[in-house]
mmCIF file of C-alpha atoms in Angstrom:
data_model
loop_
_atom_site.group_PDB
_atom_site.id
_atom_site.type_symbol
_atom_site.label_atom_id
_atom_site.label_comp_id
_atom_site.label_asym_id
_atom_site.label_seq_id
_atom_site.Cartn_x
_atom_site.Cartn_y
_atom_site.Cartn_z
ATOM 1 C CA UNK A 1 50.214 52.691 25.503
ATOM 2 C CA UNK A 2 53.590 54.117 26.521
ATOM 3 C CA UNK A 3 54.642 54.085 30.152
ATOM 4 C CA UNK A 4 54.019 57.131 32.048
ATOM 5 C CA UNK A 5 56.751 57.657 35.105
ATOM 6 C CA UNK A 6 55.794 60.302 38.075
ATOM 7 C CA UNK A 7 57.505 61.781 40.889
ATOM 8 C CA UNK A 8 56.203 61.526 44.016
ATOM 9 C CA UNK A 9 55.648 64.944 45.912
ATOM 10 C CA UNK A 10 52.663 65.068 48.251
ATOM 11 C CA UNK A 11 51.568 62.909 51.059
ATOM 12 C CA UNK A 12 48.958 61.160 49.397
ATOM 13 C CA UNK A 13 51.209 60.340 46.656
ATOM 14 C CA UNK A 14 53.267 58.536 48.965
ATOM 15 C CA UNK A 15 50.980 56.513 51.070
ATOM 16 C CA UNK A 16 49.990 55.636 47.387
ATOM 17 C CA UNK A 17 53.474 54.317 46.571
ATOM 18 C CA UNK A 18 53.712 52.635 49.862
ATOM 19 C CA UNK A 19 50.224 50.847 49.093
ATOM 20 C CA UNK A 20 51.433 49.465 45.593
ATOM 21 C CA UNK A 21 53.172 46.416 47.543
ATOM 22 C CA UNK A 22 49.626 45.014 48.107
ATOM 23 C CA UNK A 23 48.577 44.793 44.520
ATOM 24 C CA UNK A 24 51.832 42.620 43.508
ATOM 25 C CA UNK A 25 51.712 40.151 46.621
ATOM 26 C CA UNK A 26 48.220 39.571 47.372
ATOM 27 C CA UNK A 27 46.995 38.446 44.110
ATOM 28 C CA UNK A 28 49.580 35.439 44.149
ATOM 29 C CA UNK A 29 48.809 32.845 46.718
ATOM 30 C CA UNK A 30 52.353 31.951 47.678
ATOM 31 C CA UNK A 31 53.999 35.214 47.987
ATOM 32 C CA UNK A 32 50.963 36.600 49.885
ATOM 33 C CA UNK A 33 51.380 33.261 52.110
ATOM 34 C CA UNK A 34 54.937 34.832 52.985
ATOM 35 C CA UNK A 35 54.749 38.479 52.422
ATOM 36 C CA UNK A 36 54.826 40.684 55.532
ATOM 37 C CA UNK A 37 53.129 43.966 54.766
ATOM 38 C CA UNK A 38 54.930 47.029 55.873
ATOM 39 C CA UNK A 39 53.956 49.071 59.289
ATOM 40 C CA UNK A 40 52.454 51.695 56.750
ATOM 41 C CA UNK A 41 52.468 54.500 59.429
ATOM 42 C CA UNK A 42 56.419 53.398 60.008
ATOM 43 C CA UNK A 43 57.209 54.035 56.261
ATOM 44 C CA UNK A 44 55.441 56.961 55.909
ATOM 45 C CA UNK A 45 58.042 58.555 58.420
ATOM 46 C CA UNK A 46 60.565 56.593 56.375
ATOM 47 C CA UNK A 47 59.848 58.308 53.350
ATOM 48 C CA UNK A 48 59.908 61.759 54.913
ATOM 49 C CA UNK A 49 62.278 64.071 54.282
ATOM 50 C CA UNK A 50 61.418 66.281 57.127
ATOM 51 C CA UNK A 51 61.058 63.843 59.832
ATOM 52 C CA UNK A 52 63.742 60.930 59.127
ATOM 53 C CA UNK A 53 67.227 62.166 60.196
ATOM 54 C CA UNK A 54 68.900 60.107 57.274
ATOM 55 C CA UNK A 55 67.738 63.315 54.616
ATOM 56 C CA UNK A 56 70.091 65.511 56.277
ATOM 57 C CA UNK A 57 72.744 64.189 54.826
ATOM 58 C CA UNK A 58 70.708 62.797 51.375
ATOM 59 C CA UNK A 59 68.305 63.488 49.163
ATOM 60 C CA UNK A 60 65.558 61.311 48.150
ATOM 61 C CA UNK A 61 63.300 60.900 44.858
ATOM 62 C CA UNK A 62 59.957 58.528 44.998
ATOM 63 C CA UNK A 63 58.830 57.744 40.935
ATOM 64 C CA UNK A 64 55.497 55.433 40.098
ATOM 65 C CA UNK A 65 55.033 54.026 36.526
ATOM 66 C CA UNK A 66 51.665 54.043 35.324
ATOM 67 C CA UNK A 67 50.204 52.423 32.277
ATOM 68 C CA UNK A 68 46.436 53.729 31.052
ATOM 69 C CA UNK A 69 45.958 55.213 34.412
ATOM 70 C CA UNK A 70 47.134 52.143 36.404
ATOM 71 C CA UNK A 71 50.259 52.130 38.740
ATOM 72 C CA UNK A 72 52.381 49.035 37.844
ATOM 73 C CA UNK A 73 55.678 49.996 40.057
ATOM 74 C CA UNK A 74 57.449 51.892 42.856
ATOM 75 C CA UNK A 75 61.203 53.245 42.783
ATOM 76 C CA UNK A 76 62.902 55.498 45.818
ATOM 77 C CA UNK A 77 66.316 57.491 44.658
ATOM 78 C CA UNK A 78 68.674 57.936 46.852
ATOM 79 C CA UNK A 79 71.802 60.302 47.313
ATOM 80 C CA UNK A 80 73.617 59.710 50.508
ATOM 81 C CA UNK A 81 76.149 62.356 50.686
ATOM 82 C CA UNK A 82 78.134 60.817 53.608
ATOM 83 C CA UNK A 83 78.720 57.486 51.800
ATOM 84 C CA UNK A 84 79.745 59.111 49.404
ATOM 85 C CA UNK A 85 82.190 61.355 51.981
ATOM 86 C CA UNK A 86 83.404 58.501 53.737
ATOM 87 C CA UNK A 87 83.658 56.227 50.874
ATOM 88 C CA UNK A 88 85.195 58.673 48.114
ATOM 89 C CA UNK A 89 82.957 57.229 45.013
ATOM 90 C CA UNK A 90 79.775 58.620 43.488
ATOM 91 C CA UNK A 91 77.446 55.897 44.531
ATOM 92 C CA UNK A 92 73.789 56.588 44.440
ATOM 93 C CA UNK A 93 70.997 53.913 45.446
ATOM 94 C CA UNK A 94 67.687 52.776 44.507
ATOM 95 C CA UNK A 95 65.116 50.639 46.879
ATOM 96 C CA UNK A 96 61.686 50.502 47.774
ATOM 97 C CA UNK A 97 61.394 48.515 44.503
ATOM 98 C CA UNK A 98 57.950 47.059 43.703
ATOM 99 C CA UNK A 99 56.458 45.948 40.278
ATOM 100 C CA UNK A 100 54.886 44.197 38.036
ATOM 101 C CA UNK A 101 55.854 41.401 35.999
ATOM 102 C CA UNK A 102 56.640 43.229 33.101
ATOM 103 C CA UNK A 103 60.290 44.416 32.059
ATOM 104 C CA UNK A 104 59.800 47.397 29.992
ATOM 105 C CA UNK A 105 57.931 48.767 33.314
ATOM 106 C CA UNK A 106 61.081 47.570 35.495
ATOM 107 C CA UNK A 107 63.283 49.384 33.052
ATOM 108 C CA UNK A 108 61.279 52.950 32.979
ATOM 109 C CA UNK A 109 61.651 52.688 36.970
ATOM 110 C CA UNK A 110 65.497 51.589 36.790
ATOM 111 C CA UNK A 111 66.024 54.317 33.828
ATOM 112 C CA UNK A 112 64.347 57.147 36.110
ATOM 113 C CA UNK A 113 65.985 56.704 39.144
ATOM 114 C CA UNK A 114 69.175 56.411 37.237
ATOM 115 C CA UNK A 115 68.503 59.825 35.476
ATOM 116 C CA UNK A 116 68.138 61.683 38.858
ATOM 117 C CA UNK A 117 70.881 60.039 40.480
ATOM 118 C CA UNK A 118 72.990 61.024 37.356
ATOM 119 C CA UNK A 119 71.712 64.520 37.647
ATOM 120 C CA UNK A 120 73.270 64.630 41.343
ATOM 121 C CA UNK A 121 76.695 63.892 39.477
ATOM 122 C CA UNK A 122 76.759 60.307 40.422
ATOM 123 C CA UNK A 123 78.310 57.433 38.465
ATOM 124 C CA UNK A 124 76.922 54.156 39.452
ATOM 125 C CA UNK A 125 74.072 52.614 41.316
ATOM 126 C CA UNK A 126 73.483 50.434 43.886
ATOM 127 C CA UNK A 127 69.951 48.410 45.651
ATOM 128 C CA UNK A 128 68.095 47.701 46.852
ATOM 129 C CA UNK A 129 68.934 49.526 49.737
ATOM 130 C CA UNK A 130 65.635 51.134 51.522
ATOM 131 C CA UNK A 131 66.471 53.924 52.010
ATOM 132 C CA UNK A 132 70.168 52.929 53.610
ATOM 133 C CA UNK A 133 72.465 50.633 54.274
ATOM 134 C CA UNK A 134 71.239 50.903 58.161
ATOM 135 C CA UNK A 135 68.080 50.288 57.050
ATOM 136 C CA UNK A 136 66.258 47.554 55.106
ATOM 137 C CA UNK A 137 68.719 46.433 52.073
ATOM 138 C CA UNK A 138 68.887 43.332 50.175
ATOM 139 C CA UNK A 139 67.158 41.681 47.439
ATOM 140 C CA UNK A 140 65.912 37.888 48.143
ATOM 141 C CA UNK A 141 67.420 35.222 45.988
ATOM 142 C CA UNK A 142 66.741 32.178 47.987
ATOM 143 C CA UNK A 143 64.249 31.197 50.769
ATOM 144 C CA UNK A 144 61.012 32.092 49.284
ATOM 145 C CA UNK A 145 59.503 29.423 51.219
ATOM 146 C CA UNK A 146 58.845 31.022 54.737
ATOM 147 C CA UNK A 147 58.250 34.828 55.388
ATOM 148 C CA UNK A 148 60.805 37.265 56.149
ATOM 149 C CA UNK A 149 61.689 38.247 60.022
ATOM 150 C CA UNK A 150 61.361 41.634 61.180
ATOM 151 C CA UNK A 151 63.372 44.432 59.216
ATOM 152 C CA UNK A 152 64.206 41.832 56.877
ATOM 153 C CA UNK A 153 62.907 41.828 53.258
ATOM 154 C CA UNK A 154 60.851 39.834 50.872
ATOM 155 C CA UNK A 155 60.036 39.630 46.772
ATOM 156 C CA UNK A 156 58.442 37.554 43.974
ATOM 157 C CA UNK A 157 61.568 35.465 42.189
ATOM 158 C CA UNK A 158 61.119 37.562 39.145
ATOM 159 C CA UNK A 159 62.413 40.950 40.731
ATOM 160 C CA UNK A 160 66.223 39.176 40.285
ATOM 161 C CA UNK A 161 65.275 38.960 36.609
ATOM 162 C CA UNK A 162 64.424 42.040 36.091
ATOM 163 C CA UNK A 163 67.302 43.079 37.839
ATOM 164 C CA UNK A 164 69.492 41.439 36.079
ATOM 165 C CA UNK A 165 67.853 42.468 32.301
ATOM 166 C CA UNK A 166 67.916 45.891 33.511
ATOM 167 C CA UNK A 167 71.749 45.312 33.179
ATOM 168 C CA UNK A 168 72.457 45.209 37.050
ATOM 169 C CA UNK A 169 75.302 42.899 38.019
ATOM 170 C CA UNK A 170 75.928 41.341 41.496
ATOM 171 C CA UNK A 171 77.461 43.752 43.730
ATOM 172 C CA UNK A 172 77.497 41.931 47.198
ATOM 173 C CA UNK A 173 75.584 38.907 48.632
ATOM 174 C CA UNK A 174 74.196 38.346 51.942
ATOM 175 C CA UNK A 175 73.036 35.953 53.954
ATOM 176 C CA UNK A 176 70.197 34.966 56.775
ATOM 177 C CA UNK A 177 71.324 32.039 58.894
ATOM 178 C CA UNK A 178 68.815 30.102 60.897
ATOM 179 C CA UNK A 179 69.574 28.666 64.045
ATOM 180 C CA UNK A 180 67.761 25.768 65.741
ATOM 181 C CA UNK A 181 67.817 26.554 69.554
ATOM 182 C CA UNK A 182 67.316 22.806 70.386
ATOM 183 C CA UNK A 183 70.481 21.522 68.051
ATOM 184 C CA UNK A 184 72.606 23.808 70.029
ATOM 185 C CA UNK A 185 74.518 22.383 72.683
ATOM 186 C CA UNK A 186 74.033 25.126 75.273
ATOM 187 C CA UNK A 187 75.926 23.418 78.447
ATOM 188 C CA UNK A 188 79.233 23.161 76.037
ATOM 189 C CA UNK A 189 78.625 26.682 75.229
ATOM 190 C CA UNK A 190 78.095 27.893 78.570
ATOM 191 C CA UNK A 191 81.372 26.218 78.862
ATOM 192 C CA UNK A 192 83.232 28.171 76.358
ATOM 193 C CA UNK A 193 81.253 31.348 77.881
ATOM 194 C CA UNK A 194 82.838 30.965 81.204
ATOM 195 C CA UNK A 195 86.201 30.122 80.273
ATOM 196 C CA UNK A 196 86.667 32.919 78.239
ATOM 197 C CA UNK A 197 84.749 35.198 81.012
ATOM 198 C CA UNK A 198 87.575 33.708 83.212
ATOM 199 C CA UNK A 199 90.548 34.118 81.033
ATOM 200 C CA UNK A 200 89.603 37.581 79.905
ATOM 201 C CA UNK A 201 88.174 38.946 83.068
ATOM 202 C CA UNK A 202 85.256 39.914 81.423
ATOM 203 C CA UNK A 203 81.164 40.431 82.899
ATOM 204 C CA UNK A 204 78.325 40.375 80.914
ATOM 205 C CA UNK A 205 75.090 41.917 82.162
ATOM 206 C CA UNK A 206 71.538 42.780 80.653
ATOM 207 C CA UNK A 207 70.532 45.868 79.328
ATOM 208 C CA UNK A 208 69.613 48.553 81.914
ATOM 209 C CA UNK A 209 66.134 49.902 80.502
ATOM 210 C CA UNK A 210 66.229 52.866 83.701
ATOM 211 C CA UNK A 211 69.029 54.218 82.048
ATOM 212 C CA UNK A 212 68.177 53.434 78.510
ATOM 213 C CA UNK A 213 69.915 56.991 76.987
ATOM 214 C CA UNK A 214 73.705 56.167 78.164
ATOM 215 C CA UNK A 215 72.847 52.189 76.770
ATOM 216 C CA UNK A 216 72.096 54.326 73.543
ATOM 217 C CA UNK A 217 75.281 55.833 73.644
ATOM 218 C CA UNK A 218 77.102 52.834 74.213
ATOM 219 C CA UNK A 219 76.478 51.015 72.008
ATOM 220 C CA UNK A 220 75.973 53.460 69.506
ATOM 221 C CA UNK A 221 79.815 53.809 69.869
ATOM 222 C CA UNK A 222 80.445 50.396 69.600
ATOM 223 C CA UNK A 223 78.833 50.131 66.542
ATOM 224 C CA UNK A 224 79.941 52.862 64.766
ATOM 225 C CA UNK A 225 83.588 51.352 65.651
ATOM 226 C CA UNK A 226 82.980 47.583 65.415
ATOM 227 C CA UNK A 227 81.709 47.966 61.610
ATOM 228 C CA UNK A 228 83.513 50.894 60.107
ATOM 229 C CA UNK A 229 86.159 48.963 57.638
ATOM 230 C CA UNK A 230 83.019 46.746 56.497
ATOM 231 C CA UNK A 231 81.603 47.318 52.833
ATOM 232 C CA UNK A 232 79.272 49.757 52.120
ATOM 233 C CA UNK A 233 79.258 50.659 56.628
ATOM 234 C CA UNK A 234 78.035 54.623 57.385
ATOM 235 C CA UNK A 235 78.629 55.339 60.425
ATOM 236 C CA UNK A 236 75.186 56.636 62.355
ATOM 237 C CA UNK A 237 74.790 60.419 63.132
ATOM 238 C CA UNK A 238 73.589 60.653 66.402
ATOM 239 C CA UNK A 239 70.155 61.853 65.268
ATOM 240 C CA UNK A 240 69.883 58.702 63.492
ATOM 241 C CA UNK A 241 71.086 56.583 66.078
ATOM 242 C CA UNK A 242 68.408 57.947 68.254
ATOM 243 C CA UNK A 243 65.322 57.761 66.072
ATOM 244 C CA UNK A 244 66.230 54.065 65.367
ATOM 245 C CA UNK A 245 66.176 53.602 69.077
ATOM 246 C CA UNK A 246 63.171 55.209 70.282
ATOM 247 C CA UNK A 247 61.337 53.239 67.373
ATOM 248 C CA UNK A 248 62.662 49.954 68.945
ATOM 249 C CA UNK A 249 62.829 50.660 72.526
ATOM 250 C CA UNK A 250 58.869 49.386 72.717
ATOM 251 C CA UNK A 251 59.793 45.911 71.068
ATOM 252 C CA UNK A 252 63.134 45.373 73.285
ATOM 253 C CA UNK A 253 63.393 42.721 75.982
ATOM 254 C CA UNK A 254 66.463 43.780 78.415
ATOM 255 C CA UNK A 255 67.141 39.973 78.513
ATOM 256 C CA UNK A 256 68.047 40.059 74.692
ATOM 257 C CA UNK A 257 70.271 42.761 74.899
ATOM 258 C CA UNK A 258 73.828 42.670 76.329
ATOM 259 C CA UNK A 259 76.890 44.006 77.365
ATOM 260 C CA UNK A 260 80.630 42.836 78.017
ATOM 261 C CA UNK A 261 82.439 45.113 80.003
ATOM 262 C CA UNK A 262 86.292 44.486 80.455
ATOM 263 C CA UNK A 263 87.995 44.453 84.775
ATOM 264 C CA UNK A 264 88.049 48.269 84.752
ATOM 265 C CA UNK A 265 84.173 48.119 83.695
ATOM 266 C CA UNK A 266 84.586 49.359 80.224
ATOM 267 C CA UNK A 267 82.119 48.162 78.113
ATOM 268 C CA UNK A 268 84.094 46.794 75.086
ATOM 269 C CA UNK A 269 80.875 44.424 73.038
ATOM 270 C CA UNK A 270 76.940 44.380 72.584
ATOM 271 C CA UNK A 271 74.455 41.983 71.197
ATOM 272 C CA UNK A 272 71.200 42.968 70.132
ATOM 273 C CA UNK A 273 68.169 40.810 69.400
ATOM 274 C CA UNK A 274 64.842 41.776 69.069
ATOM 275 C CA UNK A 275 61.807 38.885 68.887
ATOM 276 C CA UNK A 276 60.467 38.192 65.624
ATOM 277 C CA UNK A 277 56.958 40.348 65.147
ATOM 278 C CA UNK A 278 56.500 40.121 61.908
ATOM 279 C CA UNK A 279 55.042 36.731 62.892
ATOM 280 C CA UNK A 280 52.236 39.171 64.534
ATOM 281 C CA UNK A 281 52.705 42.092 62.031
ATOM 282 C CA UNK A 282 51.480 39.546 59.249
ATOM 283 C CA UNK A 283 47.779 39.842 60.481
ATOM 284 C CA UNK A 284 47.597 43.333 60.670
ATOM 285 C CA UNK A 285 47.541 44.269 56.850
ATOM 286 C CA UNK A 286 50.259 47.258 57.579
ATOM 287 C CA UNK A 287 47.974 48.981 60.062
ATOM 288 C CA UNK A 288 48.832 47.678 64.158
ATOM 289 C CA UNK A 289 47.422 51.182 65.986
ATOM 290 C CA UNK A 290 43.774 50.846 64.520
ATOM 291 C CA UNK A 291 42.135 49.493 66.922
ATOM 292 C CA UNK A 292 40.947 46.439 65.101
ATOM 293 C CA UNK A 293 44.453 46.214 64.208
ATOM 294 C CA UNK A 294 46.120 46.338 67.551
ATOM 295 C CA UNK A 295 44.008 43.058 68.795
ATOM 296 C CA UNK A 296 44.983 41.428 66.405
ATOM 297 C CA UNK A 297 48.762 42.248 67.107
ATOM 298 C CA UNK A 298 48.499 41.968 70.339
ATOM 299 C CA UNK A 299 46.828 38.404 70.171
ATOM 300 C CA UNK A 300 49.146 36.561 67.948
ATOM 301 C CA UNK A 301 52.328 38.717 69.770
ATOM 302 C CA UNK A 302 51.490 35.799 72.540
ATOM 303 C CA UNK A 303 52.557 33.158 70.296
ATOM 304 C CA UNK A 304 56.181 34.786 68.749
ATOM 305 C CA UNK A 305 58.321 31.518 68.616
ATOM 306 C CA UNK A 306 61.058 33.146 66.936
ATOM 307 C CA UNK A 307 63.560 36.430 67.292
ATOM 308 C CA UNK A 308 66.193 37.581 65.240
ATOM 309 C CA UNK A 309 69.651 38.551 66.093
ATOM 310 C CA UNK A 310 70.357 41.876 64.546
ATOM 311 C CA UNK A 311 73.629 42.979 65.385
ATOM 312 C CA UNK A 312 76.834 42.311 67.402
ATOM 313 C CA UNK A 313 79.513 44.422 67.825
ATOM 314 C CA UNK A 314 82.889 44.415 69.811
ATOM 315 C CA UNK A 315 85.870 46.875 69.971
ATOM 316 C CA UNK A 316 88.617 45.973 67.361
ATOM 317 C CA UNK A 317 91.216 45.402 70.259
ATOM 318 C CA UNK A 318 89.228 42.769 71.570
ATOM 319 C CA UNK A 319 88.412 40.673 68.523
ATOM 320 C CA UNK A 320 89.186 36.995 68.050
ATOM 321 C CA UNK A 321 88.933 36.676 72.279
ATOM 322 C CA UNK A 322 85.721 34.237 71.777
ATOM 323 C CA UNK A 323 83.521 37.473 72.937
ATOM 324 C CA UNK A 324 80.958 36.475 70.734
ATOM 325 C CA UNK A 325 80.695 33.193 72.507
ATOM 326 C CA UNK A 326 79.901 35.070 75.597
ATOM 327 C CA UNK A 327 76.856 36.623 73.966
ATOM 328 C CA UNK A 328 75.594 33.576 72.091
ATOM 329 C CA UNK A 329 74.972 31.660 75.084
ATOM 330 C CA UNK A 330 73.349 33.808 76.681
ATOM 331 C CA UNK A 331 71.085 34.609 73.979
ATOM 332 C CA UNK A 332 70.591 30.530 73.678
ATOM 333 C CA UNK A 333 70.273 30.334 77.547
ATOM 334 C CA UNK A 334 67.084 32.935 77.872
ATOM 335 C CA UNK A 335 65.687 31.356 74.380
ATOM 336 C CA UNK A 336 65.408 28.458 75.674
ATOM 337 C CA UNK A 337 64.047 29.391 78.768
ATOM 338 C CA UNK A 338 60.923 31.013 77.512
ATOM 339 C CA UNK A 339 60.250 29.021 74.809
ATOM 340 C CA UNK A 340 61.608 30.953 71.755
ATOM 341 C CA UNK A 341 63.513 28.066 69.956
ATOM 342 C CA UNK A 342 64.723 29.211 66.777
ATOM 343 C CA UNK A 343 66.783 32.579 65.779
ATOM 344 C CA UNK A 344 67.653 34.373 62.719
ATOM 345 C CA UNK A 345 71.376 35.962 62.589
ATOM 346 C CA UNK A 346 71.050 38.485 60.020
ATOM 347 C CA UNK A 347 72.315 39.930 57.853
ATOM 348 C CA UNK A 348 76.138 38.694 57.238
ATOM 349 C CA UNK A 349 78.440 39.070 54.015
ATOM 350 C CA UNK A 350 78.747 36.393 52.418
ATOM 351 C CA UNK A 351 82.508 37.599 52.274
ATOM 352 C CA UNK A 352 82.352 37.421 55.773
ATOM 353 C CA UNK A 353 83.888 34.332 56.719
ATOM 354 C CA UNK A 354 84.312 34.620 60.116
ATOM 355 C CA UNK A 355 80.994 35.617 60.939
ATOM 356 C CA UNK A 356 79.942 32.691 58.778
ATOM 357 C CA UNK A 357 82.334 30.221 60.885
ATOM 358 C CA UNK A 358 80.542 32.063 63.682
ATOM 359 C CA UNK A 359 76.660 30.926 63.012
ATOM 360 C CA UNK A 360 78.269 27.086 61.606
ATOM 361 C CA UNK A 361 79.633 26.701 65.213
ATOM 362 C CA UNK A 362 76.316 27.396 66.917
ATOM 363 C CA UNK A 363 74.444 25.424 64.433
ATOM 364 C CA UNK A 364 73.312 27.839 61.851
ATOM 365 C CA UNK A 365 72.286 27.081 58.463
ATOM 366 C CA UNK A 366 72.228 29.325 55.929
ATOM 367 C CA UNK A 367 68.611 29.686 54.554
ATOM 368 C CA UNK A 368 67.973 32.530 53.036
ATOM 369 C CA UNK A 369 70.526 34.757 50.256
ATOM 370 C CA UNK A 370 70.523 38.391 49.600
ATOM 371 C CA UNK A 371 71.761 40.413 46.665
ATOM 372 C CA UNK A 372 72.649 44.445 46.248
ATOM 373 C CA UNK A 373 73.243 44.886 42.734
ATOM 374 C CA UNK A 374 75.504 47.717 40.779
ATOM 375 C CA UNK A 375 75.441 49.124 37.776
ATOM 376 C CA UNK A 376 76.977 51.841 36.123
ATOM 377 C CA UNK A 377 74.854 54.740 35.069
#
């Protein structure tokens, strides 16, 4: 029987496409060891182009294959307009990738998204990136051995190969680098904190939850400045910004996030790390506000030994001042403290050398990779 590819258009349809990830991890022992189900409620409002601020500025198209009335694979479409603004190409992008062992079934899904994103006028695509580059992006080429940390993603081996005999090609890699609380030598950090505290004239304080809406805009600012020349970077709308915030705002510990303000009180760097749930979201099955569900959460959410540093970000004029040292010892001071002794830094470029130089000096290994691929269409 011939593949059969559909587009996704009503609700049902989608909780559907979310759902698919089940029936390609849980029927292998090892990747359903690892595998993380998605927050299905959480993707839902992902996937919705009337609720997530992303779709006013793209377009997205969902496609299922099916096979004698059985769905073998998942593929998301998507046009961002403002990359393509802001980076003058015709990029589109593909994520939310999920399939079955199988390549002509990988192809259908590659070859449909490919046909609407040439349809928008586009000339090349790029994934998986779910549904942005703010988002969830990245597919897993090493590190299958341990599950993925929160907003991070995971995949069977053989989605590379398929990848790759779809005619994809490596567009960027990226890496996760682990960092064992207990090799770090926090007093000679603390050290290099202070000094550079000193030299600088520089405070660092915890996030103010009271007056969490002008923290927002701080270090949405920040952001948007400290990564605009890096590859693929859209700056955050501010309706974006916000929805990302008020999602996270329950998981945040003030003592995780920080700021660096300069003499005159300007605040000129952030750091933001959020503790690793997924080691709770794994016993949930995708569904933590049933009630069932949220005991479960809520049980193993004792036990988080992990967190994962998201992002850091400091003003251009103040780069290569040993800010980041500030940060990371504080981070490695109130780790240690409460008994949270190993942290992810991701993602980084693998281009990025020094953000790479970065993790080496605090101990980091890098233990997981990451690929977007590209391909002309």
């Amino acid at each position: 029987m011939s593949i059969e590819i559909r587009r996704v258009k009503t609700s049902h349809e989608r909780k559907q496409f979310i759902k698919f990830a089940w029936k390609v991890y849980r029927k292998e022992p090892v990747l359903n060891r690892n595998w993380v189900p998605p927050v299905i409620s959480d993707y839902m409002k992902t996937l919705d182009t009337e609720r997530y601020p992303l779709y006013e500025h793209a377009d997205l198209a969902m496609f299922t294959a099916w096979r004698d009335g059985i769905m073998l694979g998942t593929i998301a479409a998507i046009q961002n307009r403002r990359h393509n603004e802001i980076h003058h190409d015709k990029v589109g992008f593909w994520g939310f990738f999920e399939c079955v062992n199988d390549q002509k079934v990988a192809d259908a899904l590659f070859e449909a998204a490919a046909m609407w994103l040439k349809s928008k006028g586009l000339d090349a695509m790029r994934g998986p990136v779910s549904p942005s580059m703010n988002d969830q992006c990245g597919m897993l080429t090493k590190g299958y051995d341990s599950p993925p940390v929160f907003l991070m993603l995971y995949n069977p081996p053989y989605y590379n190969d398929l990848c790759l005999n779809s005619g994809h090609r490596i567009g960027q890699e990226l890496l996760a680098w682990y960092i064992d609380q207990k090799m770090i030598d926090i007093s000679r950090l603390s050290k290099i904190a202070q000094h550079v505290l000193k030299k600088e004239g520089l405070t660092v304080r915890d996030m103010d939850m009271k007056n969490f809406d002008s923290e927002i805009e701080k270090i949405r600012d920040i952001y948007n400045k400290a990564w605009e020349k890096n590859w693929g970077f859209v700056p955050m709308t501010d309706k974006e910004f916000d929805f990302m915030a008020k999602s996270l705002k329950p998981l945040a510990d003030p003592h995780f996030i920080y700021f660096v303000e300069d003499r005159n009180g300007k605040t000129i760097g952030f750091s933001l790390t959020l503790p690793d749930i997924n080691q709770a979201l794994k016993h949930v099955n995708g569904n933590p506000f049933t009630p069932w569900g949220l005991v479960k959460y809520l049980w193993y959410k004792r036990n988080i030994s992990m967190f994962r540093t998201i992002t850091m970000g400091v003003l251009p004029e103040y780069r290569n001042k040993g800010i980041d040292s500030i940060m990371n010892a504080r981070i490695s001071e109130y780790g240690g403290k409460h008994g949270l002794f190993a942290s992810e830094m991701s993602w980084v470029l693998k281009s990025n050398e020094a953000m790479s130089k970065l993790a080496k000096v605090i101990g980091g290994v890098p233990y997981k990779e990451y690929v977007i691929y590209e391909k002309a269409i």
